[in-house]
Tab-separated table of C-alpha atoms in Angstrom:
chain	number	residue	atom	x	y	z
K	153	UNK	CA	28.384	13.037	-29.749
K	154	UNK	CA	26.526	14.090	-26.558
K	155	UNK	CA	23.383	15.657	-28.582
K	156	UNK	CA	23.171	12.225	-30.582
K	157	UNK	CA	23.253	10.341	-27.596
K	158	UNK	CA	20.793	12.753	-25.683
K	159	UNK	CA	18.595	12.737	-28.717
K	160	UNK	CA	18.205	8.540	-29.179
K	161	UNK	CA	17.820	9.148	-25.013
K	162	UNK	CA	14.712	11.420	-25.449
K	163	UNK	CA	12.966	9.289	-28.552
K	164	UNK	CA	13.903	5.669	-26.521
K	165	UNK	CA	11.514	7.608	-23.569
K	166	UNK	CA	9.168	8.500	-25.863
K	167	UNK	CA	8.818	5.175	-27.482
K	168	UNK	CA	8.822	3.497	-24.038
K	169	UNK	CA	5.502	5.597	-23.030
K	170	UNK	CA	3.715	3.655	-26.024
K	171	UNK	CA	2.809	0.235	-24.734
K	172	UNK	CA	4.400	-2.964	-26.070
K	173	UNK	CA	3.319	-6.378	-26.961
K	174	UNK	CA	-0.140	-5.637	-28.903
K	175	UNK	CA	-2.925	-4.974	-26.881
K	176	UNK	CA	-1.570	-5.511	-23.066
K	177	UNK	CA	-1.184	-1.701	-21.706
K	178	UNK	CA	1.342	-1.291	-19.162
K	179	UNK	CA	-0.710	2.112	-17.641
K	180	UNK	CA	-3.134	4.022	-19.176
K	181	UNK	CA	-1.300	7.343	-18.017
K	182	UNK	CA	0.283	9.687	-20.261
K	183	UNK	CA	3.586	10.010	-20.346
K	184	UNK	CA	3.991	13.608	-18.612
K	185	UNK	CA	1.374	12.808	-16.130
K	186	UNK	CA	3.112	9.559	-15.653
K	187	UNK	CA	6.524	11.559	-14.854
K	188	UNK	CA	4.578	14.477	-12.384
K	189	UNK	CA	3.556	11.954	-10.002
K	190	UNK	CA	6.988	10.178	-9.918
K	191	UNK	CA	8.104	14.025	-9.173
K	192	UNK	CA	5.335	14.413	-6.893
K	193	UNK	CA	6.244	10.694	-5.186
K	194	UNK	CA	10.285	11.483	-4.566
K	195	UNK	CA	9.238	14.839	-3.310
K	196	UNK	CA	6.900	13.752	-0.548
K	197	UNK	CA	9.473	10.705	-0.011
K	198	UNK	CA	12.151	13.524	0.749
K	199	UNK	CA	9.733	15.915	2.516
K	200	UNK	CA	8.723	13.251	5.033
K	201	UNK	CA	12.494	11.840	5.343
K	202	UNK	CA	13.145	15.341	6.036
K	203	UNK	CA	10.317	15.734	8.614
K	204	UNK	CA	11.483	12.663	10.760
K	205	UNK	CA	15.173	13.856	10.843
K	206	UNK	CA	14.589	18.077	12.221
K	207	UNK	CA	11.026	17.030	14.388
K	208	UNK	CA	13.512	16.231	16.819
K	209	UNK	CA	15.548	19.451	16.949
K	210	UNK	CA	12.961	21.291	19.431
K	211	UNK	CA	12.898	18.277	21.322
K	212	UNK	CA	15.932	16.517	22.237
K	213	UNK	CA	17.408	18.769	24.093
K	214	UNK	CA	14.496	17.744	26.692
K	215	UNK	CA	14.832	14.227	26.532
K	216	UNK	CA	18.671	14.259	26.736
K	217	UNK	CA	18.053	15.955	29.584
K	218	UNK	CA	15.283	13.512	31.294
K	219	UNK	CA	16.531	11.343	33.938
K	220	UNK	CA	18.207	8.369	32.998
K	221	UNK	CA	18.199	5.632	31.506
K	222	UNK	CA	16.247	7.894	28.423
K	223	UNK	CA	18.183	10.961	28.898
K	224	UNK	CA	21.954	11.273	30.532
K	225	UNK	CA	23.573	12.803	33.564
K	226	UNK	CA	26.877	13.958	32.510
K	227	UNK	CA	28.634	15.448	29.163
K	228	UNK	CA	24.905	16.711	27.894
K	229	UNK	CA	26.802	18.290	24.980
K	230	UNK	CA	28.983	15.053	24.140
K	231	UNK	CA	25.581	13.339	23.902
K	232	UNK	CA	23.690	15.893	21.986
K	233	UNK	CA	27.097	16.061	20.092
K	234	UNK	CA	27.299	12.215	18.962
K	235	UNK	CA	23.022	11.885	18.755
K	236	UNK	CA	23.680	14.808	15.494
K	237	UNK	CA	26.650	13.305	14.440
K	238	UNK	CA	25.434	9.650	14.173
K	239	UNK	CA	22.929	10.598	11.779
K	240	UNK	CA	25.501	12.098	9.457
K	241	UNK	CA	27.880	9.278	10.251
K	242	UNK	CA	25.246	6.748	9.428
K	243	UNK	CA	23.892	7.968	6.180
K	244	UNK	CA	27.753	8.307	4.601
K	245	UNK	CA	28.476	4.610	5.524
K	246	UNK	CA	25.462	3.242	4.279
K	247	UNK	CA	25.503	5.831	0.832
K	248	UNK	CA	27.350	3.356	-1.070
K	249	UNK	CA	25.227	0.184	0.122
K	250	UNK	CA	22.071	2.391	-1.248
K	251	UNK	CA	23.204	2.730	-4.465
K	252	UNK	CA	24.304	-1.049	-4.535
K	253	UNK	CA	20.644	-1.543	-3.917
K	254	UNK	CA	19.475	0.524	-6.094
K	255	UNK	CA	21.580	-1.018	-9.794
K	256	UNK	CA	20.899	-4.234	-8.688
K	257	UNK	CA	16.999	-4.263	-8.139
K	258	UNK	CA	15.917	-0.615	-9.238
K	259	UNK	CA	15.478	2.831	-7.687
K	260	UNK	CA	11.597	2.112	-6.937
K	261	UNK	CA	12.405	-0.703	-5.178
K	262	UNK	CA	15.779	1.069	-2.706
K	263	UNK	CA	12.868	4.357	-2.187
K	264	UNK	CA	10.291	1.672	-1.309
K	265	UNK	CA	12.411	-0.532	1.435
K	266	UNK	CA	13.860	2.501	2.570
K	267	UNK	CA	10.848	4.682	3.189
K	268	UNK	CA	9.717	1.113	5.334
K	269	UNK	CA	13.025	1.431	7.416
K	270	UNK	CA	12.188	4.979	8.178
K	271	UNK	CA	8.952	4.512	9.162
K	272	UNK	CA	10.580	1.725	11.450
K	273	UNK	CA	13.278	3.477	12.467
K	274	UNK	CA	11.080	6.551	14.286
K	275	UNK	CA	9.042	4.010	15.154
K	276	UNK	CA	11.690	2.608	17.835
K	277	UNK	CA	12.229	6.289	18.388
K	278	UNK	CA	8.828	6.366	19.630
K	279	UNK	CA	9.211	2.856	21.927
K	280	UNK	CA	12.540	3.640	22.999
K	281	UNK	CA	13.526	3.822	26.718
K	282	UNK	CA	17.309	4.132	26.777
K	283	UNK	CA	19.493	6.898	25.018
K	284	UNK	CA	21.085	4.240	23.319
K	285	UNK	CA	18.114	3.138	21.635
K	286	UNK	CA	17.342	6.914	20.940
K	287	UNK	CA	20.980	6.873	19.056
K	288	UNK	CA	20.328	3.261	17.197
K	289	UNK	CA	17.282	4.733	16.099
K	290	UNK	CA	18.770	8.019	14.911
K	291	UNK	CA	21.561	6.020	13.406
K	292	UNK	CA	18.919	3.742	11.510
K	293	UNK	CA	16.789	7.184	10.204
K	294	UNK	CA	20.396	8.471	8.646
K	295	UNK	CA	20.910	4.677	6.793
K	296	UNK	CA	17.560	4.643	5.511
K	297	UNK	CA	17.955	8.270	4.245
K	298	UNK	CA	20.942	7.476	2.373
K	299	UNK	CA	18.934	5.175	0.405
K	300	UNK	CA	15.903	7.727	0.215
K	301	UNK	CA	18.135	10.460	-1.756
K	302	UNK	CA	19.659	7.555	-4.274
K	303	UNK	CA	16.483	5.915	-4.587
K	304	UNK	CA	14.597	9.488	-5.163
K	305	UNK	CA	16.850	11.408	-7.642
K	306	UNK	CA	17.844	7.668	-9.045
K	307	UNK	CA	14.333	6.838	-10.320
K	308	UNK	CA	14.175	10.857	-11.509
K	309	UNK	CA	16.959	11.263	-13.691
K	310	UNK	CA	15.892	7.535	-15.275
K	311	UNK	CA	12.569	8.545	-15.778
K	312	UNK	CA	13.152	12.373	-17.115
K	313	UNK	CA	15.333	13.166	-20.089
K	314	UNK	CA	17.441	15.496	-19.834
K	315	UNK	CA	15.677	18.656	-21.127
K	316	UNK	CA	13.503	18.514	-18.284
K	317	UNK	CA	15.340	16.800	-15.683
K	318	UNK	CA	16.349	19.902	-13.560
K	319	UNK	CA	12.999	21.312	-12.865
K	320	UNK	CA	12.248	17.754	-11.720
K	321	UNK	CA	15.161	17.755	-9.236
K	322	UNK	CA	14.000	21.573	-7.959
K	323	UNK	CA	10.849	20.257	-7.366
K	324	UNK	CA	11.976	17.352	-5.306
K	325	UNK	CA	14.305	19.254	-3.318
K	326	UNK	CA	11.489	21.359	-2.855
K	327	UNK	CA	10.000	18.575	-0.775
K	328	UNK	CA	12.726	17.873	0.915
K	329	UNK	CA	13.128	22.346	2.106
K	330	UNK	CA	9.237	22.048	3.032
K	331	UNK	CA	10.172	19.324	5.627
K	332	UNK	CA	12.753	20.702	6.820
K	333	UNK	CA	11.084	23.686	7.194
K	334	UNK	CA	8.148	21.926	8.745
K	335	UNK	CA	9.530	19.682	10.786
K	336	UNK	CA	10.779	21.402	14.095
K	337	UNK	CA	7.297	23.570	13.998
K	338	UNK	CA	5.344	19.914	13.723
K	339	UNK	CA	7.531	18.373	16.274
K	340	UNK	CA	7.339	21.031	18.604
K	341	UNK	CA	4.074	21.114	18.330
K	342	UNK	CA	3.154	17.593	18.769
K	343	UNK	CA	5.012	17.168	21.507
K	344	UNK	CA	3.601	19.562	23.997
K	345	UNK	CA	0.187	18.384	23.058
K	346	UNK	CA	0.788	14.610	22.356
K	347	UNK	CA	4.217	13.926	24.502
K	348	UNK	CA	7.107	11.835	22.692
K	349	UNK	CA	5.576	8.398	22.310
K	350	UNK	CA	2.407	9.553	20.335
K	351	UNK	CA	4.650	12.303	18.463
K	352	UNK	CA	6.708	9.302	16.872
K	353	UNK	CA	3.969	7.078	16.966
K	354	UNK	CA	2.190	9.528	14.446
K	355	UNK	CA	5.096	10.515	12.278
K	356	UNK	CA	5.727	7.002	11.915
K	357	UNK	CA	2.186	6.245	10.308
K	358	UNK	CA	2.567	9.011	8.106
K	359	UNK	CA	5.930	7.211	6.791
K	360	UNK	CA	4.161	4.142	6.454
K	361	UNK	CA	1.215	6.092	4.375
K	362	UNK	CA	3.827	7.227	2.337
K	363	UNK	CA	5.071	3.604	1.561
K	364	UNK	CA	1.779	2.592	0.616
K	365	UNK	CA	0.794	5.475	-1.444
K	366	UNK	CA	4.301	4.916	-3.340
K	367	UNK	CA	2.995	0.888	-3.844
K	368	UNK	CA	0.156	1.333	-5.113
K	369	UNK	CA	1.412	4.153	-7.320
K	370	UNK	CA	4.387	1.888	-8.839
K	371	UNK	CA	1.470	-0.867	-9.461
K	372	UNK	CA	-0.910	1.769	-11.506
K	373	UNK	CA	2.076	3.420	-13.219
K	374	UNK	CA	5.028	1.319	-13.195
K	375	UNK	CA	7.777	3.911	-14.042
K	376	UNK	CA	9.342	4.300	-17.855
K	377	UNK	CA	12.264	4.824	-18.153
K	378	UNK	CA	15.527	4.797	-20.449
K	379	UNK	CA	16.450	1.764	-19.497
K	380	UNK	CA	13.925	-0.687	-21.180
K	381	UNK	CA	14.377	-3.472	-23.072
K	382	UNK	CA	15.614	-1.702	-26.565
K	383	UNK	CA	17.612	0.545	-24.319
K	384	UNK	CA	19.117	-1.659	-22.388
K	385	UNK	CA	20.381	-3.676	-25.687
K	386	UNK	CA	21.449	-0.063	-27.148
K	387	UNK	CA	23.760	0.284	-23.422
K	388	UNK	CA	25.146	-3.187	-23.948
K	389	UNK	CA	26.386	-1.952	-27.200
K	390	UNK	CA	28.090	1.284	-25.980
K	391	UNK	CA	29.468	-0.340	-23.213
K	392	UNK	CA	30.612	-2.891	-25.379
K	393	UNK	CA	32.434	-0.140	-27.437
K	394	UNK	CA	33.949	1.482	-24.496
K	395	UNK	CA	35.311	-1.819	-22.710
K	396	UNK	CA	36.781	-3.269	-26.040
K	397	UNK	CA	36.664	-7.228	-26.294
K	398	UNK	CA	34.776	-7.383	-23.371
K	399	UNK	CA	31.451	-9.181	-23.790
K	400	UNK	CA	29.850	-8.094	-20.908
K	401	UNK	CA	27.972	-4.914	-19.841
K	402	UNK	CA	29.922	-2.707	-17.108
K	403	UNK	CA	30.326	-4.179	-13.393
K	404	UNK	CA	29.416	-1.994	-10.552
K	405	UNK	CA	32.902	-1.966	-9.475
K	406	UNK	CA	33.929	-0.916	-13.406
K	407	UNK	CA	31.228	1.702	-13.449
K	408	UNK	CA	32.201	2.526	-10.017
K	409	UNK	CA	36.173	2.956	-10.783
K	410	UNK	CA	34.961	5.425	-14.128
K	411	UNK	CA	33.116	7.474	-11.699
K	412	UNK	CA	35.994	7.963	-9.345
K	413	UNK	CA	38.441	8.916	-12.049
K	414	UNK	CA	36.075	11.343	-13.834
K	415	UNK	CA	37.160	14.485	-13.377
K	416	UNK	CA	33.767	16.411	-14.261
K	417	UNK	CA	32.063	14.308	-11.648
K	418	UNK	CA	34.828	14.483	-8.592
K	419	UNK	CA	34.844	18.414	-9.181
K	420	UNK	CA	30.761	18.410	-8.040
K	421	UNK	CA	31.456	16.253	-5.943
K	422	UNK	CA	34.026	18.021	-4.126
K	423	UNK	CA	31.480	21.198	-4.757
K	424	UNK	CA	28.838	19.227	-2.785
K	425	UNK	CA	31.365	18.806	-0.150
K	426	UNK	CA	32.744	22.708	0.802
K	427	UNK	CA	29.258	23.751	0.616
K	428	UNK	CA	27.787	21.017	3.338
K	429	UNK	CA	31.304	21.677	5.035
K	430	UNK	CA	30.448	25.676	5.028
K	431	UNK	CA	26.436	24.713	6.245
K	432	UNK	CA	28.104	22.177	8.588
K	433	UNK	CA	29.937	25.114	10.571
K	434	UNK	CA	27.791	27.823	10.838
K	435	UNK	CA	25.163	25.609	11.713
K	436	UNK	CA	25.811	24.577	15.131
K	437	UNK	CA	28.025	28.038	15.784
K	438	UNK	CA	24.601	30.269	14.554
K	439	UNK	CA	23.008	29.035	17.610
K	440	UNK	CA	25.916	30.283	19.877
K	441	UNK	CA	25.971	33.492	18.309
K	442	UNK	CA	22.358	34.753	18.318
K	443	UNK	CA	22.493	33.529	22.029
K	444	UNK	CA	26.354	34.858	23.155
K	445	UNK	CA	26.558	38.122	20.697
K	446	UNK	CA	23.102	38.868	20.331
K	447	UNK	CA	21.176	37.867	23.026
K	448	UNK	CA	18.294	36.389	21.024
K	449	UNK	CA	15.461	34.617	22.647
K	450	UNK	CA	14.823	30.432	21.842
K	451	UNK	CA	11.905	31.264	19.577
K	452	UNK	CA	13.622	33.992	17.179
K	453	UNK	CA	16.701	31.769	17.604
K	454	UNK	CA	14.573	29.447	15.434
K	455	UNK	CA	13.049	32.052	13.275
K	456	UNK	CA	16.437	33.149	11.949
K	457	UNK	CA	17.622	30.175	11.258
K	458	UNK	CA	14.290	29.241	9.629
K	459	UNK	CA	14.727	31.999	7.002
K	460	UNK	CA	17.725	29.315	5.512
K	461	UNK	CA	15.226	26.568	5.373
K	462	UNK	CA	12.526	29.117	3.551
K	463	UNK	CA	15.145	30.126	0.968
K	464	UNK	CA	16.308	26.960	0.010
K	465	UNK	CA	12.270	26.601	-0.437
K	466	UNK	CA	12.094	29.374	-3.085
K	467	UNK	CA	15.599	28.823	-4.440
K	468	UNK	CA	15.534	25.141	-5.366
K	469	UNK	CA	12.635	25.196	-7.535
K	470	UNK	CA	13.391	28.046	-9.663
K	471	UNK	CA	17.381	26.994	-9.981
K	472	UNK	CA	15.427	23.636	-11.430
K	473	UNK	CA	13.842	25.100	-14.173
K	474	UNK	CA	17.045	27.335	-15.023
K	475	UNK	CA	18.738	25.160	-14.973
K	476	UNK	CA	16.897	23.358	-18.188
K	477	UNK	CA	17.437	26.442	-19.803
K	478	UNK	CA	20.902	26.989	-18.785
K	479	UNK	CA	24.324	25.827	-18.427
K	480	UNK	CA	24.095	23.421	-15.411
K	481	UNK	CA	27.598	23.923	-14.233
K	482	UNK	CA	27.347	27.690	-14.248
K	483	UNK	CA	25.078	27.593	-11.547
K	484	UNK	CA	26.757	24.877	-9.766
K	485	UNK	CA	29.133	27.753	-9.904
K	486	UNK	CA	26.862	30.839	-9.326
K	487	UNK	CA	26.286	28.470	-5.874
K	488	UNK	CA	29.655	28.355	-4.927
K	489	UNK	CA	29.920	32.251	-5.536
K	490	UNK	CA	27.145	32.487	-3.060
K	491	UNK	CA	28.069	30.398	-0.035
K	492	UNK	CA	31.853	32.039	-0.151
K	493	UNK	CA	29.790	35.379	0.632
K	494	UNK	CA	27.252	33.631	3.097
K	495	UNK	CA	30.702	32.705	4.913
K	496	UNK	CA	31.964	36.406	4.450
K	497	UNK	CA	29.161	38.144	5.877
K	498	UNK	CA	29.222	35.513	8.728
K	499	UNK	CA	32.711	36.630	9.532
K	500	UNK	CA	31.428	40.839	9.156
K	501	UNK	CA	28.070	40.057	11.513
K	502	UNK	CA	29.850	42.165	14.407
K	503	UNK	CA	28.185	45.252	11.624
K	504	UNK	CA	24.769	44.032	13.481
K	505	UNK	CA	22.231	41.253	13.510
K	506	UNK	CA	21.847	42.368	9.091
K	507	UNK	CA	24.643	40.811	8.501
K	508	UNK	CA	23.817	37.453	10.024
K	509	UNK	CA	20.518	37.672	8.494
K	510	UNK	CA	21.961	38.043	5.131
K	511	UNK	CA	24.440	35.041	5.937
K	512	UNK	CA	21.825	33.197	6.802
K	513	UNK	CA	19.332	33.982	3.628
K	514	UNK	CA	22.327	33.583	1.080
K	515	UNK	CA	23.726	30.171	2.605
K	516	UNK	CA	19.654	28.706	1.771
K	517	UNK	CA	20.413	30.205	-1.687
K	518	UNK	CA	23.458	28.599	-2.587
K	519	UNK	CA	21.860	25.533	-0.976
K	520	UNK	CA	18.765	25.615	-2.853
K	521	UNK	CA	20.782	26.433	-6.580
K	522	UNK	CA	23.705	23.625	-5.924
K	523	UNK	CA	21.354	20.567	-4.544
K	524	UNK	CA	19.115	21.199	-7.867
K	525	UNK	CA	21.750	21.789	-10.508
K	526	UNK	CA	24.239	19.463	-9.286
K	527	UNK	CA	21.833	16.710	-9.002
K	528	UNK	CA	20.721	17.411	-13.070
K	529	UNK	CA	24.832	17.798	-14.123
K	530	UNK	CA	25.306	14.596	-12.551
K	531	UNK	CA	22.968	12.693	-14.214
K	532	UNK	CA	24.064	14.613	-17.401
K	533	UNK	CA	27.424	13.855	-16.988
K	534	UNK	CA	26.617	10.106	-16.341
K	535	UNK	CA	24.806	10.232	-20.111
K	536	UNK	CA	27.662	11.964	-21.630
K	537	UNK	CA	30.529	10.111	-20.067
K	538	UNK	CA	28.292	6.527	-20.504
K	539	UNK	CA	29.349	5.945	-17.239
K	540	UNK	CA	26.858	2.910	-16.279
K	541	UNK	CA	23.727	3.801	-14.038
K	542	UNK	CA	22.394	6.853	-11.875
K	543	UNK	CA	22.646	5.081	-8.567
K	544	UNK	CA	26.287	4.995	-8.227
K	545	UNK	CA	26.830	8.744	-8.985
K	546	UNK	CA	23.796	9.753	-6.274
K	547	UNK	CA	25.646	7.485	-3.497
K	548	UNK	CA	29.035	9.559	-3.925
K	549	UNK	CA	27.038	12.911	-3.923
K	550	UNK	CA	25.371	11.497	-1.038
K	551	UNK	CA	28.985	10.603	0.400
K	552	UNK	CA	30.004	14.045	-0.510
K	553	UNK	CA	27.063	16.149	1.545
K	554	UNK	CA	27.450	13.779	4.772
K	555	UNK	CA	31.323	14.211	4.740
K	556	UNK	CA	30.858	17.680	4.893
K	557	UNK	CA	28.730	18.060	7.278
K	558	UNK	CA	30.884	15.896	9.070
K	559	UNK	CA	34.296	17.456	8.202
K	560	UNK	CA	33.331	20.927	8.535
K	561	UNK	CA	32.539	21.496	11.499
K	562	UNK	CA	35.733	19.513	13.446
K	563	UNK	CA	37.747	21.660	10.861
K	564	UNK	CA	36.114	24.664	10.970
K	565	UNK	CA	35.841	24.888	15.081
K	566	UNK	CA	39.349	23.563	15.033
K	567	UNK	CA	41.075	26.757	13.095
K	568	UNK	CA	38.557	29.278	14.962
K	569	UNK	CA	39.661	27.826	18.249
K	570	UNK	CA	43.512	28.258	17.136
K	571	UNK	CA	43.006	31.532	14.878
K	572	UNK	CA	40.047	33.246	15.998
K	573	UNK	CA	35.736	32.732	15.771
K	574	UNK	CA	35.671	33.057	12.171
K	575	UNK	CA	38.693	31.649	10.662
K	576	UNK	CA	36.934	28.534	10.032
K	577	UNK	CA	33.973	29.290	8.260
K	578	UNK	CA	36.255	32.012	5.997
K	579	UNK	CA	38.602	29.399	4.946
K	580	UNK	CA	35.986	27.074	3.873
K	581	UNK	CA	34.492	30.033	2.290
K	582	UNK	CA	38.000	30.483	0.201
K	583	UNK	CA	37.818	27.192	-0.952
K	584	UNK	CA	34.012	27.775	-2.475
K	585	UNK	CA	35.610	30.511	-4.332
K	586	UNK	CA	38.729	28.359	-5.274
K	587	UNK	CA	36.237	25.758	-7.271
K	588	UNK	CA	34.535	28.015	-8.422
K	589	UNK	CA	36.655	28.443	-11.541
K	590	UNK	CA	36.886	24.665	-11.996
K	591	UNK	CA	33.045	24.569	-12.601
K	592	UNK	CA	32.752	26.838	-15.109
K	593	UNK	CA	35.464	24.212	-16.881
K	594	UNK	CA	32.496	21.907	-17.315
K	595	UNK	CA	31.297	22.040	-20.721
């Protein structure tokens, strides 16, 4: 069954690496060399998509608060409130769209035309004048991400089989932990020395490098993947054998309706979800509480909440390359396991200022180990389900995280507000644990 399938996966990207047609060489690159700069690519795509989203953190607070028209008199809080949001908002609506893009041209081209609309999109940033346009432009960075993350782990999984695809995906989340890490230090940074216009103006041409860089790379060494021309003819078949009678290969809305009745795949999905929702609450409350319970200065403020970013760093990586070694949906599991105690010691941080910092620490963890096994499992589960193309299943995942971060906070401040401050982020917490056992289900 599955090994058969995995095996005539690994030889079809083996044979792919040798060029056809007689003498004309596609690239001269190796195969593995070929795949580490694809790695290398969707990590610096992610690190830099990454890097335009948190460079504003430091700084909005101090244009929201400029006179108008850039910054706003009133309800400072329902603006800063609805600039976050919009991001989130944007990327979930415009998840499905990506992967659209990406099955009917191909993942190079939906990482391409959306690193361009990034670069664009903090390039109004940098020209705006109005908080609207501040918001459009936020709104526009959260679309094009959408299409960033599909694109990214998209052109991965097609171009990695599956005995090596999870150190891949550690390694690209890796980027995308170093910018988020990077980014509020850079933008900070920048801005006191450069002010807002120049800041943008900057990050902007480093987007646009990026896009170049990835041109030139896809014209030296076109990516090879499974899904060549003697693959493509072996998918027909299978999908001819799954839809009986049916000469045609799958639709997007067939592969699309599989995907959404697949148990395997709505169970890390819905894992994606609680632990966004989980990250989604204490995020914005872990600023209240350093400030309110422990009186911590702005710049440790940031520090703390750093150490997240730095284990998510470490953590993604090495969950990657257990992952090949490992049963993926263990540590899908093992993540869940973590972020229900990231949520519990949240709740126990009247102990002291350890507790938070352990909260903190563990919720990077569990970020670090999900986003890199869950990203290999789904493209494993794609294979062994023959469920159609990569794309689709990255746009729900992407669907998944945004709704989270969406959901969890309005429900989490909701039941703290009727129950008490951390009734919320516990009962999110419960539900980690309640999944938990569901993962481990996953052969």
């Amino acid at each position: 069954g599955t090994s058969h399938h995995h095996q005539q996966h690994s030889t079809s990207l083996l044979t792919t690496a040798i060029p056809r047609g007689g003498g004309s060489n596609k690239s001269s690159l190796p195969q593995t060399r070929r795949r580490t700069l694809i790695v290398l690519l969707v990590a610096t795509a992610l690190f830099n998509d990454m890097l335009q989203l948190t460079m504003l953190l430091p700084i909005i607070h101090t244009l929201v608060s400029s006179p108008p028209p850039l910054g706003v008199t009133n309800n400072k809080e329902v603006a800063l409130g609805l600039f976050f949001a919009s991001k989130d908002i944007c990327q979930m609506m415009s998840a499905p769209f990506a992967g659209v893009l990406c099955s009917k041209f191909s993942p190079q081209v939906a990482l391409i035309s959306s690193i361009l609309g990034l670069g664009l999109a903090t390039f109004v940033f940098a020209e705006a004048d109005t908080f609207w346009q501040l918001l459009l432009a936020r709104g526009a960075q959260g679309a094009a991400s959408a299409a960033v993350l599909c694109g990214g782990l998209s052109l991965i999984a097609e171009t990695h089989p599956q005995n090596v695809r999870g150190k891949a995906m550690g390694y690209a989340q890796s980027g995308l932990a170093a910018g988020m890490l990077m980014g509020p230090i850079i933008g900070g940074l920048l801005f006191e020395q450069l002010g807002r216009k120049n800041t943008f103006r900057f990050a902007a041409g480093m987007v646009l490098a990026n896009a170049i860089a990835m041109i030139l790379l896809m014209g030296v060494a076109p990516p090879e993947s499974s899904w060549d021309v003697e693959e493509r003819e072996k998918k027909d078949d299978v999908h001819k054998k799954v839809v009986e009678g049916e000469e045609q290969q799958l639709s997007l809305v067939k592969s699309s309706r599989q995907l959404l009745r697949n148990f395997d795949i709505l169970a890390v999905t819905a894992s994606t979800f609680v632990i966004h929702a989980v990250v989604g609450v204490i995020k914005p409350l872990s600023q209240v509480v350093l400030d309110k319970e422990f009186g911590v200065t702005m710049v440790k403020r940031s520090f703390i909440i750093s150490i997240a970013t730095l284990a998510f760093f470490i953590a993604a990586p090495i969950a990657g390359i257990l992952s090949d070694r490992m049963q993926r949906s263990h540590l899908v599991a093992l993540s869940l396991v973590l972020m229900s105690c990231s949520s519990a010691f949240f709740a126990l941080r009247h102990l002291g200022l350890w507790a938070f910092y352990v909260s903190v620490a563990l919720l990077g963890v569990a970020m670090g180990v999900q986003k890199s096994s869950s990203q290999s499992l789904l493209a494993d589960l794609v294979d062994k389900h023959k469920l159609g193309e990569y794309s689709m299943v990255y746009a729900l995942s992407d669907v998944a995280d945004s709704l989270g971060l969406i959901v969890g906070p309005l429900v989490g401040l909701a039941l703290s507000q009727i129950y008490g401050p951390s009734v919320g982020v516990l009962s999110i917490g419960i539900l980690c644990l309640l999944l938990t056992p569901v993962m481990l289900k996953i052969a």
